Tab-separated table of C-alpha atoms in Angstrom:
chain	number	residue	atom	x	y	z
A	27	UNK	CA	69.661	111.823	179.504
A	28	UNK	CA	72.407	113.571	180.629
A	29	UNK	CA	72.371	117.202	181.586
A	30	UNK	CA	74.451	120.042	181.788
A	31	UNK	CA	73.865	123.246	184.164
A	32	UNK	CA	75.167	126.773	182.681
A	33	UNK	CA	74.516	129.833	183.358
A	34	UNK	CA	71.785	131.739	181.295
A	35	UNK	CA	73.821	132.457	177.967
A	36	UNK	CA	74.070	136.331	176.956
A	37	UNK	CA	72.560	137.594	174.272
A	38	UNK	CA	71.986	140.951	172.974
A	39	UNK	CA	69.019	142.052	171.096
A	40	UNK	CA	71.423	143.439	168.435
A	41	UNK	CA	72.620	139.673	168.276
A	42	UNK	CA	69.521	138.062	167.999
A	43	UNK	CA	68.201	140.782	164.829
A	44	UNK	CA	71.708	139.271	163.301
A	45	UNK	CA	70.377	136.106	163.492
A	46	UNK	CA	67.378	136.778	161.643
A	47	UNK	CA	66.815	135.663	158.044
A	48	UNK	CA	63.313	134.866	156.781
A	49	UNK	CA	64.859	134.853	153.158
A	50	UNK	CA	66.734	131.722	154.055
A	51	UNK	CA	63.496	130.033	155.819
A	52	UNK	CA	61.346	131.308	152.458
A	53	UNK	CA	64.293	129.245	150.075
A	54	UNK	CA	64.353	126.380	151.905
A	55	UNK	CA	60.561	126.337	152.008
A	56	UNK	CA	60.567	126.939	148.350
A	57	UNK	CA	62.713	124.029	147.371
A	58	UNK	CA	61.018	121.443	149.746
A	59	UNK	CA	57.805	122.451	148.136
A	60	UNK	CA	59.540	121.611	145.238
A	61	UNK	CA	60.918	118.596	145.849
A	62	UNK	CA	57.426	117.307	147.247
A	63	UNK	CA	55.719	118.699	143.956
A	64	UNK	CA	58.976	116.523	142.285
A	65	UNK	CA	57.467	113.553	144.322
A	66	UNK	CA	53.898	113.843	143.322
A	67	UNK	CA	54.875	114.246	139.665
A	68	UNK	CA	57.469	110.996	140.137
A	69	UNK	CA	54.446	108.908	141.595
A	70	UNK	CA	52.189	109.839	139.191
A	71	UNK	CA	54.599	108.958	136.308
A	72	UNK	CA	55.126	105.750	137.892
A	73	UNK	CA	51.472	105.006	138.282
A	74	UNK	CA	51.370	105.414	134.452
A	75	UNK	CA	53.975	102.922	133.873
A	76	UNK	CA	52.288	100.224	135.918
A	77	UNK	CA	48.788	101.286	134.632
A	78	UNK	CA	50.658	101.052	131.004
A	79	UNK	CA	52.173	97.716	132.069
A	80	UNK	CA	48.544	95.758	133.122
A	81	UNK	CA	46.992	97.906	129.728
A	82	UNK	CA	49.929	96.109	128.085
A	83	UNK	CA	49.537	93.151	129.390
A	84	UNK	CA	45.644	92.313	129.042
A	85	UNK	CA	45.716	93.696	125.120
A	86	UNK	CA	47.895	90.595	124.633
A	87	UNK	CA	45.440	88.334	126.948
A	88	UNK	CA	42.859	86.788	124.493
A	89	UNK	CA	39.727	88.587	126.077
A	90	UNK	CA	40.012	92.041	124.368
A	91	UNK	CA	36.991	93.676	126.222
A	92	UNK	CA	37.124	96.257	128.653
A	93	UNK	CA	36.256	95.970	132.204
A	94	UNK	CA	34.847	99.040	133.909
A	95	UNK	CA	33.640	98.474	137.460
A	96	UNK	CA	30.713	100.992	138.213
A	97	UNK	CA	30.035	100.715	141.333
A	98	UNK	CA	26.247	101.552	142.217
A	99	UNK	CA	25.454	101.835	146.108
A	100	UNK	CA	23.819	99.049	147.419
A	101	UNK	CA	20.234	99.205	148.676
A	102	UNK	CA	19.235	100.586	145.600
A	103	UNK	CA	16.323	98.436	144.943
A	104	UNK	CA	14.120	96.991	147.636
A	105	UNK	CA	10.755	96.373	146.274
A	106	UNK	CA	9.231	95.264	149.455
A	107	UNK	CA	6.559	93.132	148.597
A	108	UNK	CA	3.886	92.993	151.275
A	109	UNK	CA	3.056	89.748	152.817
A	110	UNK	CA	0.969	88.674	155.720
A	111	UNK	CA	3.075	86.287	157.173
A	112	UNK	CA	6.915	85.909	155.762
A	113	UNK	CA	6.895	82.186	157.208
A	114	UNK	CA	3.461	81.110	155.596
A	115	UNK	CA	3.743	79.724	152.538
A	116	UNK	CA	0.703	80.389	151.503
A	117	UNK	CA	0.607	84.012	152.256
A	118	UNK	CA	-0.344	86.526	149.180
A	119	UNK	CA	2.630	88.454	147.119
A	120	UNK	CA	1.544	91.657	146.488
A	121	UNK	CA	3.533	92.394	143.810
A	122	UNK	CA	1.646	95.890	142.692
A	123	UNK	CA	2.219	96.978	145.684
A	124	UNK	CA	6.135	97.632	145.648
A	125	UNK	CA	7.324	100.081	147.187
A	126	UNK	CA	9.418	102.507	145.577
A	127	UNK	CA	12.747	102.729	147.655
A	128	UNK	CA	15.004	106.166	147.773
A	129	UNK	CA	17.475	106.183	144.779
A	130	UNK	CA	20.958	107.362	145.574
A	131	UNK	CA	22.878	109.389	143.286
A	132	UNK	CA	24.787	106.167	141.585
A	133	UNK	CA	28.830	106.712	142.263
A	134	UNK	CA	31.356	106.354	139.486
A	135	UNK	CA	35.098	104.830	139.867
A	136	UNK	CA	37.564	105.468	137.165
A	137	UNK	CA	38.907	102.713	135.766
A	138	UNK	CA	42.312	100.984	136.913
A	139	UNK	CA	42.366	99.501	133.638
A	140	UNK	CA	41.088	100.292	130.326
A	141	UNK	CA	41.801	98.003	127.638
A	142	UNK	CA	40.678	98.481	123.887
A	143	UNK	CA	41.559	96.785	120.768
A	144	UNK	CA	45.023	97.746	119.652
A	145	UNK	CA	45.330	100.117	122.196
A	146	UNK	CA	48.952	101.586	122.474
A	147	UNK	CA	50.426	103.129	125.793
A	148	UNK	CA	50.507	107.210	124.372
A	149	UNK	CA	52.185	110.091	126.810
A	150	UNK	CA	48.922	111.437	126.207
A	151	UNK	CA	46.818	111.202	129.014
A	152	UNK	CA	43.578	108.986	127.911
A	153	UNK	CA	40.490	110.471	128.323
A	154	UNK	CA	37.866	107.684	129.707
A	155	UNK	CA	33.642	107.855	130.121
A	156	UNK	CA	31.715	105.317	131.836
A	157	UNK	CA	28.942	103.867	130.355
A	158	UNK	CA	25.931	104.985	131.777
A	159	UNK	CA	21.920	104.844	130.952
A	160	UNK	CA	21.656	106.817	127.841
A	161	UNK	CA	18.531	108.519	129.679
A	162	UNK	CA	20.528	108.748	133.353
A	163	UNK	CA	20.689	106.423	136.471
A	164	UNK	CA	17.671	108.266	137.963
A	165	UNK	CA	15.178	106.782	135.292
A	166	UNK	CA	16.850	103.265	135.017
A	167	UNK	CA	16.498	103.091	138.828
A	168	UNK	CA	12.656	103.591	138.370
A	169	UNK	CA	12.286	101.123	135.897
A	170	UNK	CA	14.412	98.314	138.203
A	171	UNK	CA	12.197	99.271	141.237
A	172	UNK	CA	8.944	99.310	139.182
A	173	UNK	CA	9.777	96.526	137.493
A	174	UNK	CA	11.676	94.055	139.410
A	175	UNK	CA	9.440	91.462	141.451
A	176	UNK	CA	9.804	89.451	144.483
A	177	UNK	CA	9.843	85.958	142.999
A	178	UNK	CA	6.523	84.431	144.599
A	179	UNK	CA	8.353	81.060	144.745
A	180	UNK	CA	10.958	82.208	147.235
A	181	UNK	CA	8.362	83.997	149.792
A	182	UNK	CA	7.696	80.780	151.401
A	183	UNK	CA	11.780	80.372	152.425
A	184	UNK	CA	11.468	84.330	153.585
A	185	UNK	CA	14.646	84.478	151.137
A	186	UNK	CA	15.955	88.196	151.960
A	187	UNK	CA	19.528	90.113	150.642
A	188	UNK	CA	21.303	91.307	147.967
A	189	UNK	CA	21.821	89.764	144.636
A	190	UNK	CA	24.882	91.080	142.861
A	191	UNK	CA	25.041	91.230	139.017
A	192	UNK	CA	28.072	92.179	136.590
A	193	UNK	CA	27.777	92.590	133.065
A	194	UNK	CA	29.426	94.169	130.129
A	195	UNK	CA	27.633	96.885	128.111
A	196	UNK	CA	29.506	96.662	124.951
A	197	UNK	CA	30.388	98.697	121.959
A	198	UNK	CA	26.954	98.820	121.032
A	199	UNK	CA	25.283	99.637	124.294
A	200	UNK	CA	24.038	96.277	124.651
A	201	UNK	CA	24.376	94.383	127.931
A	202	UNK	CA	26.184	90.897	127.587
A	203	UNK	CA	28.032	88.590	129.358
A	204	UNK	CA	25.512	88.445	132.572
A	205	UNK	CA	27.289	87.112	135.525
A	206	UNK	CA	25.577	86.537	138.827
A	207	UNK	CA	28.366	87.536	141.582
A	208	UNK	CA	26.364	86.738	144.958
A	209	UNK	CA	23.300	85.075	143.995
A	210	UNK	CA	19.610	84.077	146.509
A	211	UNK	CA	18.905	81.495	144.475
A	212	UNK	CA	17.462	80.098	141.059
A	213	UNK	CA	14.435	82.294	140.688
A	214	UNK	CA	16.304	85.401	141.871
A	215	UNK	CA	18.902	84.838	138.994
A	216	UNK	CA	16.060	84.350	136.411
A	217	UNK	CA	14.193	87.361	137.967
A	218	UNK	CA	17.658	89.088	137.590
A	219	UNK	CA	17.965	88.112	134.355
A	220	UNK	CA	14.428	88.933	132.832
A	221	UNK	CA	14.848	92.725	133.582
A	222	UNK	CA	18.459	93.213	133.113
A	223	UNK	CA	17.372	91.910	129.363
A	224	UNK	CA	14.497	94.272	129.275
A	225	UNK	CA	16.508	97.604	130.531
A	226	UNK	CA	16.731	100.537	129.111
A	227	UNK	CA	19.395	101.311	126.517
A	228	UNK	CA	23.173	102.337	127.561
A	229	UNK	CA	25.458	104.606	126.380
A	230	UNK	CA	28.870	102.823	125.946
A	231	UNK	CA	32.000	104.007	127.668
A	232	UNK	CA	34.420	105.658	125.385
A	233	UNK	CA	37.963	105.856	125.018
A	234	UNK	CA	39.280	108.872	123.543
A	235	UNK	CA	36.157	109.362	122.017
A	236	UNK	CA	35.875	105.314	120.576
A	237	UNK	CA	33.296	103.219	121.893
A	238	UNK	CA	35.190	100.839	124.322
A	239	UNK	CA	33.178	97.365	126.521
A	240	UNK	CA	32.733	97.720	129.799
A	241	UNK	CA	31.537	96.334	132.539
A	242	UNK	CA	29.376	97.049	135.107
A	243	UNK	CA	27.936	96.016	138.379
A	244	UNK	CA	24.613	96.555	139.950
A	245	UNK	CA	23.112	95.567	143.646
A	246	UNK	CA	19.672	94.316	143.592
A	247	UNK	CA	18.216	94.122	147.003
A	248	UNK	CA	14.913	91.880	147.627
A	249	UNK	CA	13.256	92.620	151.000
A	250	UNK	CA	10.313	91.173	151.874
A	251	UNK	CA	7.417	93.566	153.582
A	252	UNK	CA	5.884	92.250	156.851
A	253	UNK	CA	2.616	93.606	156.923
B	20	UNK	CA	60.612	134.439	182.280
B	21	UNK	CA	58.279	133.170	180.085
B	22	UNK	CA	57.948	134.269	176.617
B	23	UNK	CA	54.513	132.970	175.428
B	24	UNK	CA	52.507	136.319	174.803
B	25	UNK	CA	48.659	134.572	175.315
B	26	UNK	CA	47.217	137.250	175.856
B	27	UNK	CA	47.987	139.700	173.298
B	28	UNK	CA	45.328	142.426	172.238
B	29	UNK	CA	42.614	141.645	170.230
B	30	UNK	CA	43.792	143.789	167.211
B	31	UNK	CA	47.482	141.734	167.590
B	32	UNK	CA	45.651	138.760	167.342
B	33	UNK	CA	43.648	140.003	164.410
B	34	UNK	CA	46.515	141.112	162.387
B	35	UNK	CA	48.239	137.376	163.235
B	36	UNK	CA	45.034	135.831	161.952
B	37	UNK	CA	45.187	138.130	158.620
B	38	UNK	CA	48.749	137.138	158.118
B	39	UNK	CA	48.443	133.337	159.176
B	40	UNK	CA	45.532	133.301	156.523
B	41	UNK	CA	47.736	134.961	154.123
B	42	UNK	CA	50.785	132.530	154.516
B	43	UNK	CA	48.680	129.397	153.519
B	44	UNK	CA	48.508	130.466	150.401
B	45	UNK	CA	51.385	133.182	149.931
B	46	UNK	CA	54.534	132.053	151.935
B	47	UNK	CA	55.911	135.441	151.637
B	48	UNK	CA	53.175	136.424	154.108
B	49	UNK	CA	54.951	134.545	156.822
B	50	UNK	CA	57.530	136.875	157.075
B	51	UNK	CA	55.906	139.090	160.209
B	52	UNK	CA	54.943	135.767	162.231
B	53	UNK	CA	59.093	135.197	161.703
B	54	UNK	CA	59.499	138.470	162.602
B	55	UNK	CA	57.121	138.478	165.653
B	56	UNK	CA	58.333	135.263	167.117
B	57	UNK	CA	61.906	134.390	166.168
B	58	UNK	CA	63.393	136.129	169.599
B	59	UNK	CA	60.748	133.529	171.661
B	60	UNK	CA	62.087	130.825	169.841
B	61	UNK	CA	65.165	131.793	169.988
B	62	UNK	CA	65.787	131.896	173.608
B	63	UNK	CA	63.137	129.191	174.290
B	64	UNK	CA	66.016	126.984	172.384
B	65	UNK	CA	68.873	128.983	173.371
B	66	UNK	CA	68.286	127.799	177.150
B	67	UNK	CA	67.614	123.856	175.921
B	68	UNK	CA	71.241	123.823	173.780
B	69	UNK	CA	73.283	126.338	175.331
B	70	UNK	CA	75.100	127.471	171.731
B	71	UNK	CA	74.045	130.224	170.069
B	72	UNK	CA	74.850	128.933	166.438
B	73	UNK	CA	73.044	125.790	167.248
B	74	UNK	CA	70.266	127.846	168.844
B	75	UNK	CA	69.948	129.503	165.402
B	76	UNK	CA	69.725	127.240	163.103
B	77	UNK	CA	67.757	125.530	165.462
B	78	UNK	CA	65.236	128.308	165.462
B	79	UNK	CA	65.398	128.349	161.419
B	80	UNK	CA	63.967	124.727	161.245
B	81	UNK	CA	61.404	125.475	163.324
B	82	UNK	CA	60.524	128.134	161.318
B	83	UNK	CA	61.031	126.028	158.356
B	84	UNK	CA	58.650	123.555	159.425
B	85	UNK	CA	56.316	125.981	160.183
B	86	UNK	CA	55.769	127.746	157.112
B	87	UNK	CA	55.737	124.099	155.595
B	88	UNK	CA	52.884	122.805	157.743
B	89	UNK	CA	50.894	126.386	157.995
B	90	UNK	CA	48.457	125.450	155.371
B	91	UNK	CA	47.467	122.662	157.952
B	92	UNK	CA	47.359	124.889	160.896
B	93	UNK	CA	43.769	125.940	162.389
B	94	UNK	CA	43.033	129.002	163.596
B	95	UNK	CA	40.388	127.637	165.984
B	96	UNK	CA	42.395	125.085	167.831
B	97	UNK	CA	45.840	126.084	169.457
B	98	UNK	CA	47.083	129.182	169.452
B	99	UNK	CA	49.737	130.228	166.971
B	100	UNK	CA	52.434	131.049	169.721
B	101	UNK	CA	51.796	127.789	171.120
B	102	UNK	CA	52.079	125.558	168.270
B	103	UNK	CA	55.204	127.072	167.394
B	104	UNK	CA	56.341	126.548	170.416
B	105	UNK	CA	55.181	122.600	170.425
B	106	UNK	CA	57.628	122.590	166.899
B	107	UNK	CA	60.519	124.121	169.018
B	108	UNK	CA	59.880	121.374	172.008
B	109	UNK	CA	59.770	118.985	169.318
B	110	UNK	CA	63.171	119.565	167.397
B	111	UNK	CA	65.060	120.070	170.609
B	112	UNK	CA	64.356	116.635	171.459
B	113	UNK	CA	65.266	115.526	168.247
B	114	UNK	CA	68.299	117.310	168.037
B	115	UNK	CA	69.185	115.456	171.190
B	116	UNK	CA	68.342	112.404	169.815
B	117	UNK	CA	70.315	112.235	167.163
B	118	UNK	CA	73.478	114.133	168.383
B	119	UNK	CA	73.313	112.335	171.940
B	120	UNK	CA	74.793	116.032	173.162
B	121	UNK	CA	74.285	116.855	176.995
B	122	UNK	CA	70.171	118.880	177.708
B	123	UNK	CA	71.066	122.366	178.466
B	124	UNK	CA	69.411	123.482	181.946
B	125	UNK	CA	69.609	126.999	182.231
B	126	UNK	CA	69.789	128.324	185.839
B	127	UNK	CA	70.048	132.289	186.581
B	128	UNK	CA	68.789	134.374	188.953
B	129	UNK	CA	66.015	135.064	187.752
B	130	UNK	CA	64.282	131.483	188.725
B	131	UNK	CA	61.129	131.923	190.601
B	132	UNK	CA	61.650	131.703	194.434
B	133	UNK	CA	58.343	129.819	194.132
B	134	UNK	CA	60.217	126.826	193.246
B	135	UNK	CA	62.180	126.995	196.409
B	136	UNK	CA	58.974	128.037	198.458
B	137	UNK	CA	57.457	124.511	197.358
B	138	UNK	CA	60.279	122.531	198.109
B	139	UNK	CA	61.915	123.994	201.469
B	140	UNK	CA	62.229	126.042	204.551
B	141	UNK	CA	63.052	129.586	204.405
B	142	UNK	CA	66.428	128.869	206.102
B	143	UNK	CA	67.206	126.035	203.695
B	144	UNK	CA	67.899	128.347	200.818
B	145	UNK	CA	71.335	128.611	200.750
B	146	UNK	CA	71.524	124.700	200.845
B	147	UNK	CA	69.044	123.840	198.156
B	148	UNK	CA	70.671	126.524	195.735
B	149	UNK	CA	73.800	124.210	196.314
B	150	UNK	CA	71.899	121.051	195.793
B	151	UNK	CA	69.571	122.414	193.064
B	152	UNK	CA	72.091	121.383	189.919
B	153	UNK	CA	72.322	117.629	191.420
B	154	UNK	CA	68.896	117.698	192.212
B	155	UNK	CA	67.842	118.469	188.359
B	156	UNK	CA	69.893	116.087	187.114
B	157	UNK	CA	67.996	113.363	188.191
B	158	UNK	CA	64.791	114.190	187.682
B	159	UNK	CA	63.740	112.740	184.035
B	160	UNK	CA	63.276	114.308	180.882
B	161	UNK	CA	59.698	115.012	181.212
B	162	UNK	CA	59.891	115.934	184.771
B	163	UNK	CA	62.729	118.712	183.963
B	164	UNK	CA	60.257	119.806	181.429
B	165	UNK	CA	57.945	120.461	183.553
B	166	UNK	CA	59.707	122.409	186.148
B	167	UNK	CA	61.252	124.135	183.779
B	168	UNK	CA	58.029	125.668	182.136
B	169	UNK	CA	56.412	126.130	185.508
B	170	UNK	CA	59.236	127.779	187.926
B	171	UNK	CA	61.930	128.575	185.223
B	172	UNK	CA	59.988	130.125	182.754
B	173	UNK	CA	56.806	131.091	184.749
B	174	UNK	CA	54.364	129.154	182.576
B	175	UNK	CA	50.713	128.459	183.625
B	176	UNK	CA	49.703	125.198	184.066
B	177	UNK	CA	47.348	126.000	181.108
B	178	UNK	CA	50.183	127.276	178.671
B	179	UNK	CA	52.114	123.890	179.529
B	180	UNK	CA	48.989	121.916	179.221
B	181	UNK	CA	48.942	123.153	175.536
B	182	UNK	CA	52.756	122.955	174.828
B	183	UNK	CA	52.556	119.447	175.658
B	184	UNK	CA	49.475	118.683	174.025
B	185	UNK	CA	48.067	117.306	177.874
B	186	UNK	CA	45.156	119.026	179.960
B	187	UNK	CA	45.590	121.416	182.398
B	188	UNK	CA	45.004	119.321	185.224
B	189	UNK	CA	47.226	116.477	184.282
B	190	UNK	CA	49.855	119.195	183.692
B	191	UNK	CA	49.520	120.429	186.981
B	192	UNK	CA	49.188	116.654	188.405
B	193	UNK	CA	52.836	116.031	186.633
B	194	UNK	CA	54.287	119.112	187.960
B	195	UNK	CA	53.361	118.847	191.601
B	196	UNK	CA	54.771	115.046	191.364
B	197	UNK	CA	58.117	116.293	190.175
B	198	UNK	CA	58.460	118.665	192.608
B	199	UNK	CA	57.777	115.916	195.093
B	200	UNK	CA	60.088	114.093	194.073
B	201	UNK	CA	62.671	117.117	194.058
B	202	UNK	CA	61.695	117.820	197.995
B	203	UNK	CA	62.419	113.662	198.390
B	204	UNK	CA	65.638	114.233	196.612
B	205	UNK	CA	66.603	117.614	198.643
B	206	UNK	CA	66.457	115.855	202.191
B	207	UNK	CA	67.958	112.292	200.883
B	208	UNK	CA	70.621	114.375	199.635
B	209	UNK	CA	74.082	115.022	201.639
């Protein structure tokens, strides 16, 4: 860089009070803030276009249900069976003797997409609920971790982890569709399966007020319990 | 001289607090921090551009910026003087940048005689006031910085530490190695 050596410049105080103009500093500050609020509103518009676009695009895609991921933390379920031995396979299951684990406060995501039959793109901002247990997450969480067993049949393999389940609760309430997404095996799935068939009732999600599929996605964590 | 008030008295710093408070939500409450601060700013760039009008409006976008980024601003961390300040350093360098115009280095009278204590002998002075202007010149950008803040504008090592965002020590670590290499540049020089 190149520099130059002066002399300290005069000024005057009288000069300097001249130079003083918080109105201009205030406009300028009020415009930017504008201009940023301009931005947020421009991003936000565009974000409805795109969202409108996908909406748009899967209402013309034969599947018409909607897909709703609810997310529910994972270790939500560990019925940890007690065992004497994990490696022994002919150590005891205690089934009865599940424990019951900690249950988080389940999390909700709003929708990317929401997709209903004959849905058209309005101005109007949608107005979207989740499904959800029609008696809360805290009681369906009891009835997974009373419920849900440690398949005796895996103990001997010391099979621990997460199974992952999605499924739609439709219109109705009713779950359907049952996919296993990471599954620990064959009697996991069916172990999966029996309870997720026997579960308490769900509200459906709604779309401006109309019952709307959805679907959901649960953890299901098997530990086993050395004793 | 410098122009950082630190230590102001604890009802100053009160009132700055109130009003700082104020202006994250009502900008119109920035108007005595403007008030307070624009002369410190002013010369602070005034001695970096050498042009008044440029100095100004200068001084207005660091204001500008301020009032835009006060909602962000903590009372807890740096103090208010000081960040302004770090805003200043900031759009001096970009104004540089993007103009390519010569630094400013202001030299008056006024410059400590501690600077010329560190780097000489008593009956050197006449000759190191000669060689000073050559000497500055090639010291780099940071390095002028430095010796600027500490013997220019009588800055504590702790002051520069937080205009530059660096600790205290390494401020003072920086500082004594520029003025080294000032005293290497004094004797090489004819």
């Amino acid at each position: 860089m190149n520099y130059k050596i002066i002399n300290e410049p005069e000024i005057t105080d009288e000069e300097i009070n001249a130079m003083m103009d918080f109105r201009q500093v205030l406009e300028k500050h009020k415009s930017a803030s504008s201009v940023r609020r301009f931005s947020y509103l421009s991003a936000c518009v565009g974000l409805l276009v795109v969202v409108g676009l996908l909406l748009y695009q899967k209402s013309s895609s034969p599947i018409k249900s909607a897909t709703q991921n609810q997310s529910v933390p994972s270790n939500l379920l560990k019925p940890k069976t007690k065992s004497t031995k994990s490696s022994d396979s002919t150590q005891s299951i205690n089934n009865t003797a599940t424990e019951l684990p900690q249950v988080p406060t389940a999390t909700k995501k709003i929708p990317k997409i929401v997709v209903s039959d004959h849905e058209q793109v309005n101005a109007r901002p949608d107005i979207y609920i989740p499904a959800e247990p029609i008696e809360g997450y805290p009681h369906l969480y009891e009835y997974l971790n009373q419920n849900l067993k440690y398949p005796n049949e895996a103990a001997k393999d010391s099979i621990q982890g997460v199974e992952s389940v999605a499924f739609v609760i439709d219109k109705n309430g009713k779950p359907s569709k049952i996919e296993i997404l990471h599954s620990l095996g064959p009697d996991f799935d069916k172990e999966v399966l029996r309870i997720l068939e026997q579960m308490p009732r769900w509200k459906p999600a709604t779309l401006n007020a109309q019952p709307v599929p959805s679907k959901v996605s649960l953890p299901f964590t098997f530990r086993i319990k050395i004793q | 001289m410098s122009e950082i008030q630190f230590q102001s008295n604890v009802f100053e710093q009160k009132e700055e607090e109130v009003n700082i408070k104020r202006s994250q939500t009502d900008p119109e409450a920035f108007k005595p921090l403007y008030e307070k601060y624009f002369k410190n700013i002013l010369l602070f760039v005034l001695r970096r551009v050498g042009e008044k009008e440029i100095a100004r409006d200068l001084t207005q976008q660091v204001f500008l910026k301020a009032l835009n980024k006060i909602s962000k601003f903590e009372l807890r961390g740096l103090p208010f003087s000081a960040w302004l300040f770090r805003i200043a350093i900031n759009e001096c360098n970009d104004f540089f940048k993007k103009t390519k115009k010569e630094r400013i280095v202001t030299l008056d009278e006024s410059i400590s005689e501690s600077l010329f204590d560190e780097i000489m002998a008593d009956n050197q002075l006449e000759e190191l006031k000669l060689k000073l202007p050559k000497i500055l010149k090639s010291l780099k950008a940071d390095e002028l910085q430095l010796i600027e803040f500490r013997y220019f504008e009588i800055r504590s090592f702790r002051e520069i530490g937080l205009l530059l965002n660096i600790t205290e020590t390494y401020a003072k670590v920086k500082t004594y190695r520029a003025l080294d290499k000032m005293k290497k540049l004094f004797l090489e020089h004819p």
